PDB file of C-alpha atoms in Angstrom:
ATOM      1  CA  UNK A  42    -104.403 -44.061  52.805  1.00  0.00           C
ATOM      2  CA  UNK A  43    -106.752 -41.530  51.274  1.00  0.00           C
ATOM      3  CA  UNK A  44    -105.123 -38.539  52.977  1.00  0.00           C
ATOM      4  CA  UNK A  45    -102.298 -38.238  50.450  1.00  0.00           C
ATOM      5  CA  UNK A  46    -104.780 -38.320  47.578  1.00  0.00           C
ATOM      6  CA  UNK A  47    -106.887 -35.604  49.200  1.00  0.00           C
ATOM      7  CA  UNK A  48    -103.760 -33.474  49.647  1.00  0.00           C
ATOM      8  CA  UNK A  49    -102.734 -34.093  46.060  1.00  0.00           C
ATOM      9  CA  UNK A  50    -106.205 -33.244  44.757  1.00  0.00           C
ATOM     10  CA  UNK A  51    -106.222 -29.969  46.723  1.00  0.00           C
ATOM     11  CA  UNK A  52    -102.768 -29.131  45.382  1.00  0.00           C
ATOM     12  CA  UNK A  53    -103.925 -29.806  41.816  1.00  0.00           C
ATOM     13  CA  UNK A  54    -106.974 -27.593  42.378  1.00  0.00           C
ATOM     14  CA  UNK A  55    -104.816 -24.753  43.722  1.00  0.00           C
ATOM     15  CA  UNK A  56    -102.324 -25.138  40.883  1.00  0.00           C
ATOM     16  CA  UNK A  57    -105.148 -25.003  38.346  1.00  0.00           C
ATOM     17  CA  UNK A  58    -106.559 -21.866  39.977  1.00  0.00           C
ATOM     18  CA  UNK A  59    -103.132 -20.207  39.982  1.00  0.00           C
ATOM     19  CA  UNK A  60    -102.552 -21.173  36.331  1.00  0.00           C
ATOM     20  CA  UNK A  61    -105.904 -19.663  35.378  1.00  0.00           C
ATOM     21  CA  UNK A  62    -105.166 -16.551  37.422  1.00  0.00           C
ATOM     22  CA  UNK A  63    -101.791 -16.131  35.704  1.00  0.00           C
ATOM     23  CA  UNK A  64    -103.147 -16.557  32.208  1.00  0.00           C
ATOM     24  CA  UNK A  65    -106.196 -14.317  32.530  1.00  0.00           C
ATOM     25  CA  UNK A  66    -105.700 -10.860  31.053  1.00  0.00           C
ATOM     26  CA  UNK A  67    -105.363  -8.184  33.710  1.00  0.00           C
ATOM     27  CA  UNK A  68    -103.800  -4.733  34.110  1.00  0.00           C
ATOM     28  CA  UNK A  69    -100.017  -4.663  34.100  1.00  0.00           C
ATOM     29  CA  UNK A  70     -99.693  -3.540  37.726  1.00  0.00           C
ATOM     30  CA  UNK A  71    -101.962  -6.297  39.035  1.00  0.00           C
ATOM     31  CA  UNK A  72    -100.282  -8.892  36.801  1.00  0.00           C
ATOM     32  CA  UNK A  73     -96.832  -7.943  38.093  1.00  0.00           C
ATOM     33  CA  UNK A  74     -98.014  -8.256  41.713  1.00  0.00           C
ATOM     34  CA  UNK A  75     -99.596 -11.652  41.011  1.00  0.00           C
ATOM     35  CA  UNK A  76     -96.445 -12.890  39.275  1.00  0.00           C
ATOM     36  CA  UNK A  77     -94.274 -11.653  42.148  1.00  0.00           C
ATOM     37  CA  UNK A  78     -96.445 -13.470  44.681  1.00  0.00           C
ATOM     38  CA  UNK A  79     -96.594 -16.684  42.678  1.00  0.00           C
ATOM     39  CA  UNK A  80     -92.845 -16.643  42.024  1.00  0.00           C
ATOM     40  CA  UNK A  81     -92.282 -16.596  45.786  1.00  0.00           C
ATOM     41  CA  UNK A  82     -94.549 -19.616  46.187  1.00  0.00           C
ATOM     42  CA  UNK A  83     -93.217 -21.622  43.224  1.00  0.00           C
ATOM     43  CA  UNK A  84     -89.837 -22.509  44.732  1.00  0.00           C
ATOM     44  CA  UNK A  85     -91.131 -24.077  47.983  1.00  0.00           C
ATOM     45  CA  UNK A  86     -93.973 -25.749  46.091  1.00  0.00           C
ATOM     46  CA  UNK A  87     -91.451 -27.793  44.096  1.00  0.00           C
ATOM     47  CA  UNK A  88     -91.857 -30.467  46.769  1.00  0.00           C
ATOM     48  CA  UNK A  89     -95.000 -31.606  45.000  1.00  0.00           C
ATOM     49  CA  UNK A  90     -92.914 -33.158  42.209  1.00  0.00           C
ATOM     50  CA  UNK A  91     -91.158 -35.799  44.359  1.00  0.00           C
ATOM     51  CA  UNK A  92     -94.385 -36.364  46.307  1.00  0.00           C
ATOM     52  CA  UNK A  93     -96.313 -37.093  43.106  1.00  0.00           C
ATOM     53  CA  UNK A  94     -93.454 -39.204  41.788  1.00  0.00           C
ATOM     54  CA  UNK A  95     -93.433 -41.280  44.963  1.00  0.00           C
ATOM     55  CA  UNK A  96     -97.185 -41.765  44.672  1.00  0.00           C
ATOM     56  CA  UNK A  97     -96.759 -42.910  41.053  1.00  0.00           C
ATOM     57  CA  UNK A  98     -94.123 -45.416  42.143  1.00  0.00           C
ATOM     58  CA  UNK A  99     -96.456 -46.642  44.878  1.00  0.00           C
ATOM     59  CA  UNK A 100     -99.243 -47.094  42.322  1.00  0.00           C
ATOM     60  CA  UNK A 101     -96.896 -49.007  40.042  1.00  0.00           C
ATOM     61  CA  UNK A 102     -95.758 -51.297  42.871  1.00  0.00           C
ATOM     62  CA  UNK A 103     -99.334 -51.975  43.940  1.00  0.00           C
ATOM     63  CA  UNK A 104    -100.314 -52.680  40.345  1.00  0.00           C
ATOM     64  CA  UNK A 105     -97.490 -55.197  39.934  1.00  0.00           C
ATOM     65  CA  UNK A 106     -98.391 -57.000  43.165  1.00  0.00           C
ATOM     66  CA  UNK A 107    -102.164 -56.875  42.858  1.00  0.00           C
ATOM     67  CA  UNK A 108    -104.073 -60.150  42.861  1.00  0.00           C
ATOM     68  CA  UNK A 109    -105.658 -60.764  39.486  1.00  0.00           C
ATOM     69  CA  UNK A 110    -109.343 -61.509  39.394  1.00  0.00           C
ATOM     70  CA  UNK A 111    -110.091 -62.552  35.849  1.00  0.00           C
ATOM     71  CA  UNK A 112    -110.939 -66.230  36.067  1.00  0.00           C
ATOM     72  CA  UNK A 113    -114.025 -68.218  36.919  1.00  0.00           C
ATOM     73  CA  UNK A 114    -112.926 -68.471  40.540  1.00  0.00           C
ATOM     74  CA  UNK A 115    -113.846 -64.864  41.285  1.00  0.00           C
ATOM     75  CA  UNK A 116    -117.284 -63.923  42.455  1.00  0.00           C
ATOM     76  CA  UNK A 117    -119.109 -60.913  41.053  1.00  0.00           C
ATOM     77  CA  UNK A 118    -118.374 -58.804  44.133  1.00  0.00           C
ATOM     78  CA  UNK A 119    -114.653 -59.662  43.980  1.00  0.00           C
ATOM     79  CA  UNK A 120    -114.566 -58.742  40.305  1.00  0.00           C
ATOM     80  CA  UNK A 121    -116.354 -55.444  41.026  1.00  0.00           C
ATOM     81  CA  UNK A 122    -113.908 -54.650  43.831  1.00  0.00           C
ATOM     82  CA  UNK A 123    -110.985 -55.464  41.528  1.00  0.00           C
ATOM     83  CA  UNK A 124    -112.318 -53.225  38.760  1.00  0.00           C
ATOM     84  CA  UNK A 125    -113.005 -50.433  41.243  1.00  0.00           C
ATOM     85  CA  UNK A 126    -109.416 -50.598  42.496  1.00  0.00           C
ATOM     86  CA  UNK A 127    -108.143 -50.428  38.915  1.00  0.00           C
ATOM     87  CA  UNK A 128    -110.268 -47.337  38.232  1.00  0.00           C
ATOM     88  CA  UNK A 129    -109.060 -45.678  41.431  1.00  0.00           C
ATOM     89  CA  UNK A 130    -105.451 -46.382  40.502  1.00  0.00           C
ATOM     90  CA  UNK A 131    -105.966 -44.870  37.062  1.00  0.00           C
ATOM     91  CA  UNK A 132    -107.620 -41.799  38.552  1.00  0.00           C
ATOM     92  CA  UNK A 133    -104.762 -41.375  41.024  1.00  0.00           C
ATOM     93  CA  UNK A 134    -102.154 -41.742  38.285  1.00  0.00           C
ATOM     94  CA  UNK A 135    -103.888 -39.011  36.278  1.00  0.00           C
ATOM     95  CA  UNK A 136    -103.929 -36.862  39.418  1.00  0.00           C
ATOM     96  CA  UNK A 137    -100.165 -37.300  39.886  1.00  0.00           C
ATOM     97  CA  UNK A 138     -99.411 -36.448  36.279  1.00  0.00           C
ATOM     98  CA  UNK A 139    -101.731 -33.437  36.443  1.00  0.00           C
ATOM     99  CA  UNK A 140     -99.943 -32.170  39.555  1.00  0.00           C
ATOM    100  CA  UNK A 141     -96.575 -32.327  37.796  1.00  0.00           C
ATOM    101  CA  UNK A 142     -97.830 -30.759  34.572  1.00  0.00           C
ATOM    102  CA  UNK A 143     -99.675 -27.936  36.300  1.00  0.00           C
ATOM    103  CA  UNK A 144     -96.638 -27.167  38.462  1.00  0.00           C
ATOM    104  CA  UNK A 145     -94.501 -27.014  35.328  1.00  0.00           C
ATOM    105  CA  UNK A 146     -97.031 -24.722  33.612  1.00  0.00           C
ATOM    106  CA  UNK A 147     -97.161 -22.333  36.558  1.00  0.00           C
ATOM    107  CA  UNK A 148     -93.368 -22.322  36.800  1.00  0.00           C
ATOM    108  CA  UNK A 149     -92.899 -21.590  33.091  1.00  0.00           C
ATOM    109  CA  UNK A 150     -95.556 -18.868  32.976  1.00  0.00           C
ATOM    110  CA  UNK A 151     -94.011 -17.048  35.941  1.00  0.00           C
ATOM    111  CA  UNK A 152     -90.563 -17.407  34.393  1.00  0.00           C
ATOM    112  CA  UNK A 153     -91.806 -15.981  31.082  1.00  0.00           C
ATOM    113  CA  UNK A 154     -93.429 -13.012  32.811  1.00  0.00           C
ATOM    114  CA  UNK A 155     -90.228 -12.324  34.745  1.00  0.00           C
ATOM    115  CA  UNK A 156     -88.202 -12.454  31.513  1.00  0.00           C
ATOM    116  CA  UNK A 157     -90.663 -10.088  29.847  1.00  0.00           C
ATOM    117  CA  UNK A 158     -90.379  -7.676  32.779  1.00  0.00           C
ATOM    118  CA  UNK A 159     -86.577  -7.784  32.592  1.00  0.00           C
ATOM    119  CA  UNK A 160     -86.631  -7.144  28.843  1.00  0.00           C
ATOM    120  CA  UNK A 161     -89.040  -4.226  29.328  1.00  0.00           C
ATOM    121  CA  UNK A 162     -86.701  -2.727  31.936  1.00  0.00           C
ATOM    122  CA  UNK A 163     -83.743  -3.077  29.579  1.00  0.00           C
ATOM    123  CA  UNK A 164     -85.742  -1.506  26.753  1.00  0.00           C
ATOM    124  CA  UNK A 165     -86.745   1.372  29.037  1.00  0.00           C
ATOM    125  CA  UNK A 166     -83.085   1.980  29.974  1.00  0.00           C
ATOM    126  CA  UNK A 167     -82.078   2.080  26.317  1.00  0.00           C
ATOM    127  CA  UNK A 168     -84.881   4.526  25.538  1.00  0.00           C
ATOM    128  CA  UNK A 169     -83.826   6.793  28.423  1.00  0.00           C
ATOM    129  CA  UNK A 170     -80.241   6.979  27.139  1.00  0.00           C
TER     130      UNK A 170
END
């Protein structure tokens, strides 16, 4: 069960690193190479969105069908286990949302850089004429 959360956490870490790499100031030549490489990776990486969405649906289903432990019938260890599972579910939900948001940020930043490059090429053509 924990394998999908490990994969998702690694994906979020990589997306965060790529987002930082894209937004750091660097020379134009290096930036264009980075954007070209990331734009090739962005399209196949779109699979993370349905994966994270499925994990969110799984969390929701488990939350709806979870046994409640709030009465006097629960022992202290059962209550601790219940609270721990709630915290893990919240952490995993934040991880899923972070994966989607970071993917969107990386996608938009690469798209903006590509648009800027296209506009610069058009401006250069007009200047040459």
